[in-house]
CSV table of C-alpha atoms in Angstrom, one decimal:
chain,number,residue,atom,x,y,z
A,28,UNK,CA,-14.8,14.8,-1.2
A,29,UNK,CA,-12.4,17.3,-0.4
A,30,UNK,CA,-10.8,18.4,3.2
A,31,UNK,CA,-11.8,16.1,5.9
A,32,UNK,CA,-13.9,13.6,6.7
A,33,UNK,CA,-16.8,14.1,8.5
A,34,UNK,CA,-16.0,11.0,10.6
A,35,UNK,CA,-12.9,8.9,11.0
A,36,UNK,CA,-12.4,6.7,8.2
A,37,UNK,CA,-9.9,3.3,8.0
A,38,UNK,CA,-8.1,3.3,4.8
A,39,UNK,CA,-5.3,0.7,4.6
A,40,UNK,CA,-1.6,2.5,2.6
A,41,UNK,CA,0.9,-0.1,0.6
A,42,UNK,CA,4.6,0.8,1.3
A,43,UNK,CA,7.8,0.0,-0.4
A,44,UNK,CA,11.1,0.8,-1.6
A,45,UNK,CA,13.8,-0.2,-3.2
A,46,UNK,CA,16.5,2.7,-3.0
A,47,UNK,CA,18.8,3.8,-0.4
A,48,UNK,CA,17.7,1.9,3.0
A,49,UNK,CA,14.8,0.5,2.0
A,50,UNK,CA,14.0,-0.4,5.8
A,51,UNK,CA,14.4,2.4,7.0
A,52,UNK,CA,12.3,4.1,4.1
A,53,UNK,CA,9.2,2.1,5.1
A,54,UNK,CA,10.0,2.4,9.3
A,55,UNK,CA,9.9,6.5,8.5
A,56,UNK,CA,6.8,6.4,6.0
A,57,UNK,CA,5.2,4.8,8.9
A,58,UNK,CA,6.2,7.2,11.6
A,59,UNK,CA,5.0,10.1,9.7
A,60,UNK,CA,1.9,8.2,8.7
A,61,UNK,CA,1.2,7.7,12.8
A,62,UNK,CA,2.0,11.3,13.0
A,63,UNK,CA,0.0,12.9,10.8
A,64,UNK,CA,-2.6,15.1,12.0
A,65,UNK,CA,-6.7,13.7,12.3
A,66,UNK,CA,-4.6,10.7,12.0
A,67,UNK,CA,-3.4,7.3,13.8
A,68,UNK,CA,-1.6,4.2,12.9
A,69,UNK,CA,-4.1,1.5,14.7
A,70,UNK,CA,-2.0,-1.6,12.5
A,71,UNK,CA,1.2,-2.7,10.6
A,72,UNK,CA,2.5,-5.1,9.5
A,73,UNK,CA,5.7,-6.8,9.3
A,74,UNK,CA,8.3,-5.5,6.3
A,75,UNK,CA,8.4,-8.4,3.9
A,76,UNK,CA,11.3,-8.3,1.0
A,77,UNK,CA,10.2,-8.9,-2.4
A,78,UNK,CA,10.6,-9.4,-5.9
A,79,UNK,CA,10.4,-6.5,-8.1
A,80,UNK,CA,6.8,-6.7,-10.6
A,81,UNK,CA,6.6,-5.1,-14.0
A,82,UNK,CA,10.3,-3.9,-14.2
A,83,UNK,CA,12.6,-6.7,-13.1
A,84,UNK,CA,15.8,-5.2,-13.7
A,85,UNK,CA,16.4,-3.5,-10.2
A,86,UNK,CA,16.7,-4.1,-6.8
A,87,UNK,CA,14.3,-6.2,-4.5
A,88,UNK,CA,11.8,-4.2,-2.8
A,89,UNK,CA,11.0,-3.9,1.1
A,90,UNK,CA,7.1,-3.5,1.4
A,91,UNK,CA,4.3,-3.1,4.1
A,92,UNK,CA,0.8,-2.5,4.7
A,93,UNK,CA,-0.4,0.3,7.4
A,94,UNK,CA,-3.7,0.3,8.6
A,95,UNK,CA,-4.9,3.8,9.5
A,96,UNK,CA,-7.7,6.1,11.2
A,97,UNK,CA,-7.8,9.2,9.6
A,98,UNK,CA,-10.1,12.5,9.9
A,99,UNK,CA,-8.7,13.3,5.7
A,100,UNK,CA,-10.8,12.5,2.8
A,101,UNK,CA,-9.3,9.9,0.4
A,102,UNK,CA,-7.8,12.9,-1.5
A,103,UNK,CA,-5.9,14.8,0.6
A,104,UNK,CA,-4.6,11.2,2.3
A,105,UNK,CA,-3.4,11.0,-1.1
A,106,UNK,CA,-1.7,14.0,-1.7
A,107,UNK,CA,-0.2,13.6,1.8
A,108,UNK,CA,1.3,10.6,0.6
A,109,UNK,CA,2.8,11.9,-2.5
A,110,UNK,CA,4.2,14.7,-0.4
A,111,UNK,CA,6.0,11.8,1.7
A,112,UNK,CA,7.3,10.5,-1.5
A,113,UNK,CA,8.5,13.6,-3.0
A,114,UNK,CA,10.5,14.5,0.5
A,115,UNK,CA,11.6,10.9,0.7
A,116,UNK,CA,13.2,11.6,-3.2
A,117,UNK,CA,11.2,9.9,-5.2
A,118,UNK,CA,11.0,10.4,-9.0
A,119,UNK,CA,9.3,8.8,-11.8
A,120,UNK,CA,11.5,8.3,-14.3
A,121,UNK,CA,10.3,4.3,-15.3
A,122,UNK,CA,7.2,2.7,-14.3
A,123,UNK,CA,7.6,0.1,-11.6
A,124,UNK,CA,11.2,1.3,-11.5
A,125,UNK,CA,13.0,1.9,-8.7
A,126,UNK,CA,12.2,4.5,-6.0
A,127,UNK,CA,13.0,5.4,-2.3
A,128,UNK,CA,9.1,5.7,-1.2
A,129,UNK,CA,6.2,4.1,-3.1
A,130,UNK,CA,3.3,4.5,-1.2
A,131,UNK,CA,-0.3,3.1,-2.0
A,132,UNK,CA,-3.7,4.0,-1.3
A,133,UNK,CA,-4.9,0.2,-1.1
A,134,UNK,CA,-8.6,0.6,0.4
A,135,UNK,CA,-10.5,3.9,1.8
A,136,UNK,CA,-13.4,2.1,4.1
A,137,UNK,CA,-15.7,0.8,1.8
A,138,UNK,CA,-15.4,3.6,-1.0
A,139,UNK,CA,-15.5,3.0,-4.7
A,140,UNK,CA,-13.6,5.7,-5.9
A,141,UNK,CA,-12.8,6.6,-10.0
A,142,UNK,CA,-12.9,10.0,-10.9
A,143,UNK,CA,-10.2,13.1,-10.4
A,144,UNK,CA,-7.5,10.1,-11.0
A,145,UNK,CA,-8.0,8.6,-8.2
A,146,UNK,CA,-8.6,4.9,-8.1
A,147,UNK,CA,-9.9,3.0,-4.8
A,148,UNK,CA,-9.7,0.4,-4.3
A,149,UNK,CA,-6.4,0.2,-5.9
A,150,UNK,CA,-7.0,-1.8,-9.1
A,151,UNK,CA,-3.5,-4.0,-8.6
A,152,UNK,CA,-4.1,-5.1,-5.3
A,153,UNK,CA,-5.8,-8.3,-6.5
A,154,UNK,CA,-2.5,-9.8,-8.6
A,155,UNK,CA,0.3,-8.5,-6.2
A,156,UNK,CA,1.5,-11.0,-3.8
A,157,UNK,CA,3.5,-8.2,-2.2
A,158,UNK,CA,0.2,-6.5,-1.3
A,159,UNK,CA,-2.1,-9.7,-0.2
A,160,UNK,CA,0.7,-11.3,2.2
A,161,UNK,CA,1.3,-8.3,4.3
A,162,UNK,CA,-2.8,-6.7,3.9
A,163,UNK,CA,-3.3,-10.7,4.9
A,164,UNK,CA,-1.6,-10.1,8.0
A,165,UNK,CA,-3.1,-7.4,9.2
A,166,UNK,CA,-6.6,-7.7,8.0
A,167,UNK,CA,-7.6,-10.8,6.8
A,168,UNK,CA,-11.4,-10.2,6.6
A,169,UNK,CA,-11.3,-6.9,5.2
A,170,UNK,CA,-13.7,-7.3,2.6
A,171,UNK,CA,-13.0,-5.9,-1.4
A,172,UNK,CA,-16.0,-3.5,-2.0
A,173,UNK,CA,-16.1,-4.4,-5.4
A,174,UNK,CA,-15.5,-8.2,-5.7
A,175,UNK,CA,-17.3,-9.0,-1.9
A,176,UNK,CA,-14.6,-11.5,-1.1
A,177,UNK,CA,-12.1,-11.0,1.5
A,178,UNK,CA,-8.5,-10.4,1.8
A,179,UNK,CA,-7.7,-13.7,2.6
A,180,UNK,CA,-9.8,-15.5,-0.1
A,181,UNK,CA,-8.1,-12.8,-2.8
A,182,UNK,CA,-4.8,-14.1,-1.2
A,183,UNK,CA,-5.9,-18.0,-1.5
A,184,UNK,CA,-6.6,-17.3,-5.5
A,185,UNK,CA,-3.9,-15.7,-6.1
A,186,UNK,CA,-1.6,-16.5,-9.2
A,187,UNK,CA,1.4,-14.4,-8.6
A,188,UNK,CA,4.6,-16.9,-7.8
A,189,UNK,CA,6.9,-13.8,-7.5
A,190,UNK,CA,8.9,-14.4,-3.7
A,191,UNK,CA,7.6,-12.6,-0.7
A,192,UNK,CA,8.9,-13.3,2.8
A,193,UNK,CA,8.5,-11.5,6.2
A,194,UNK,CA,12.0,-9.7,7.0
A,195,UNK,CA,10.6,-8.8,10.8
């Protein structure tokens, strides 16, 4: 599954941070998302601020979801994003710590993906408020490929009470 795909796919990218302008963080990530090559941005949604998950003890978090048509496989999509984080400064130093650029790969069309270390659809999706709300926005039929129920019925079952609300 390496290289590019053979036809355009729609994979759906988690954004946050929480260091440094966290707005302006997620505005760039999806600029150079938009930008990339065999790539467009067809959706966003709106930034939402939100309460930090695992690791409380730091800052609240700015997320998004971007919606994208892309020409890459799930893999290189991937290690374009991790190329955004690193040039956006991000290190891992505590999981679910802070960071400047957290991005997500969330859903890749209707793949089932687990192998090379790459899991789609992402496993945490289903318990994090701060993925439904804004994935809810943008997509609310967009079915799970594994559970068959849609965004908007994950979102309705959810049990996370952390806060999440739209910032613009």
């Amino acid at each position: 599954m390496a290289g590019t795909a053979s036809t355009p796919a729609v994979a759906h990218i988690g954004i946050g941070s929480n260091l440094g302008d966290a707005q302006a963080n997620c505005l760039k990530a999806l600029e150079a998302l938009d930008g990339l090559k065999e790539s467009c941005l067809i959706r966003a949604s709106s930034l939402y601020r939100t309460e930090p998950v695992g690791y409380e003890n730091q800052e609240w978090f700015v997320n998004c979801v971007a919606m994208l048509e892309t020409g890459l496989s799930p893999y290189n999509l991937v290690l374009f994003m991790q190329e955004m984080e690193k040039a956006a400064g991000r290190r891992r130093v505590i999981s679910c710590g802070p960071r400047t650029l957290d991005l997500d790969l969330l859903f890749y069309e209707d793949m089932i993906i687990r192998e090379n270390g790459l899991t789609v659809p992402h496993p945490e999706l289903i318990h994090r408020r701060f993925v439904l709300e804004p994935l809810r926005e943008i997509d609310p039929g967009k079915i799970h490929p594994v559970l068959k129920k849609t965004v908007d019925e994950l979102y309705l079952a959810l049990h996370d009470v952390k806060q999440v609300w739209k910032i613009s």
